[in-house]
C-alpha atoms as one frame of an Amber mdcrd trajectory, in Angstrom:
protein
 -35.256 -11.435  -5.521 -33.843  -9.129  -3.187 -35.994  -5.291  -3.557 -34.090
  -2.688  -5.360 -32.937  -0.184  -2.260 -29.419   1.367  -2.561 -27.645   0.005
   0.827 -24.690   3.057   0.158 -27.643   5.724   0.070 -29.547   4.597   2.883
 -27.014   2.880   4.980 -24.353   5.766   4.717 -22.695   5.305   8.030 -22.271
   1.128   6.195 -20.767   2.588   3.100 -18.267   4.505   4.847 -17.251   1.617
   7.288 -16.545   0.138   3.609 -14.751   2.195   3.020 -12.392   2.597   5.904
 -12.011  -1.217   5.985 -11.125  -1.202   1.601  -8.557   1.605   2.187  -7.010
  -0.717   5.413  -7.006  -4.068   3.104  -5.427  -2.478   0.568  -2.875  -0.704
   2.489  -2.213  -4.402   3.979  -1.276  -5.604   0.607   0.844  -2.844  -0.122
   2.561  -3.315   3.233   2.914  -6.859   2.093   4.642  -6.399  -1.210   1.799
  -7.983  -3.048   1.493  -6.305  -6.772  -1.218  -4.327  -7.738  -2.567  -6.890
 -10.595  -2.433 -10.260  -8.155  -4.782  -7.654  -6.145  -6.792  -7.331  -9.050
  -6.940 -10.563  -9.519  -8.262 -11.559  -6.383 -10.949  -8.667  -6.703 -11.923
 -10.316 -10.210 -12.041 -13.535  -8.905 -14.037 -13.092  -6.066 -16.240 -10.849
  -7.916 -17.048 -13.791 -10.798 -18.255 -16.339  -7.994 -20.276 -13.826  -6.186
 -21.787 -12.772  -9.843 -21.308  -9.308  -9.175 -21.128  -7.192 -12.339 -20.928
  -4.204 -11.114 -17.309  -5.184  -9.645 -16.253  -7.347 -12.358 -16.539  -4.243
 -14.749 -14.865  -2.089 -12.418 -11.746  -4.558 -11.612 -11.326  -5.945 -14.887
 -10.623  -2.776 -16.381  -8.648  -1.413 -13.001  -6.495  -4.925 -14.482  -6.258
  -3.593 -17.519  -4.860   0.099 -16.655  -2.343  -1.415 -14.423  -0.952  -3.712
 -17.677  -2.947  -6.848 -17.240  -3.240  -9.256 -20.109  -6.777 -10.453 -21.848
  -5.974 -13.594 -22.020  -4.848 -14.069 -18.310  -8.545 -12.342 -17.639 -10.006
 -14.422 -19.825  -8.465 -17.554 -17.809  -8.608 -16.150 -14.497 -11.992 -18.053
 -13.470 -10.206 -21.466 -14.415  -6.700 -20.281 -13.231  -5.973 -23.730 -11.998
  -6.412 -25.444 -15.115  -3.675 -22.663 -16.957  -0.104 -22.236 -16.701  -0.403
 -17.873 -16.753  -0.512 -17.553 -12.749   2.367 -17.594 -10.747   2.818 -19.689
  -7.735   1.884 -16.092  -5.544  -1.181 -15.786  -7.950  -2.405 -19.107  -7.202
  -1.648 -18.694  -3.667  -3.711 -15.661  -3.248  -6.395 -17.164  -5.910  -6.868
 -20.169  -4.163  -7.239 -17.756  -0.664  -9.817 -15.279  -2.535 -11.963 -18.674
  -3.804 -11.620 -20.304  -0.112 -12.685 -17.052   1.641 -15.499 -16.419  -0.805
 -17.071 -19.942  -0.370 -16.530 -20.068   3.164 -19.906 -21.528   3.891 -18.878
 -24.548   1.650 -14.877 -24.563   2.827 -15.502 -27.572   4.793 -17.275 -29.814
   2.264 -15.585 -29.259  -0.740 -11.758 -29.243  -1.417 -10.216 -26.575  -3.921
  -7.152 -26.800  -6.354  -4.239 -27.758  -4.379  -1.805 -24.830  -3.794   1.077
 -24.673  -1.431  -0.303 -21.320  -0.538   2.308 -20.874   2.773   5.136 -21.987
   0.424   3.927 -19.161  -2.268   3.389 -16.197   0.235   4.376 -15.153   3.939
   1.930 -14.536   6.941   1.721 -10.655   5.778   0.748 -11.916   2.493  -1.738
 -14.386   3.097  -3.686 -11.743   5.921  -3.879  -8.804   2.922  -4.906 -11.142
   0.621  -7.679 -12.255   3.056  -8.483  -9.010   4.087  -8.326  -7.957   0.009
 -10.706 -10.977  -0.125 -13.226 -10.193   2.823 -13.545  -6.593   1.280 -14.497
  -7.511  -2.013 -17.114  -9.857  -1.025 -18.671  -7.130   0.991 -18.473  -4.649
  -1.894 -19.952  -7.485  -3.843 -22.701  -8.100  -1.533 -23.615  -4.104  -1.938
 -23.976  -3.978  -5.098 -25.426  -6.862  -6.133 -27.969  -6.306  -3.055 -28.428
  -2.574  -4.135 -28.840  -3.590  -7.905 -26.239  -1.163  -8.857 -26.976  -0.825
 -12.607 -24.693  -2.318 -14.983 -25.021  -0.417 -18.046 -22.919  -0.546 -21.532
């Protein structure tokens, strides 16, 4: 188990790098034309592989404000297997899930998603940039032990 040291407090100059590069991803995906919930979306999704409840509590409800459904977030971690996504939601899921288990990307196939047929070369680099981001936040916290508290 990793020691409980808060990267953000002791690593500032990190935090703010995170910063600079969250505020550039998601001004990608507005550039894009991507909505605000398939952003969420990928932030959820991302965050539930990486076990990170510190972001999952944070993005679910950021879902939530901007009009997302409970039961799409209660089917977002089998999305695949459920007819609420969109072809663009599946596109950018299937992106967040490849990105996240990059280390495994070559071993293991994922749903099959016509993800260039679903969203244009400005979509798919915010998504991956939306995607990159969050597993760095993800890493922080859950390396930080940010406290997860009702």
């Amino acid at each position: 188990m990793l020691p409980h040291v808060n990267i953000t407090k002791l690593v500032p100059g990190l935090y703010e790098a995170q910063l600079a590069a969250d505020k550039a991803a998601d001004e990608a995906a507005v550039a894009a034309g991507l909505e605000p919930l398939l952003v969420e979306l990928v932030k959820t999704r991302a965050s539930q592989l990486n076990g990170c409840a510190f972001c999952l509590r944070m993005h679910t409800r950021d879902a939530i404000e901007k009009g997302e459904t409970a039961d799409r977030l209660a089917v977002v971690a089998a999305w695949w297997e459920s007819q609420y996504f969109t072809p663009q939601e599946q596109a950018a899921l299937a992106l967040a899930e490849q990105v996240t288990r990059i280390g495994d990307q070559h071993s293991s196939g994922g749903p099959a998603v016509d993800v260039e047929g679903a969203l244009d070369e400005k979509q798919v680099a915010a998504v991956v940039a939306i995607a990159i981001v969050i597993n760095t936040w993800n890493r922080i916290a859950v390396a930080s032990h940010y406290p997860v508290a009702p």
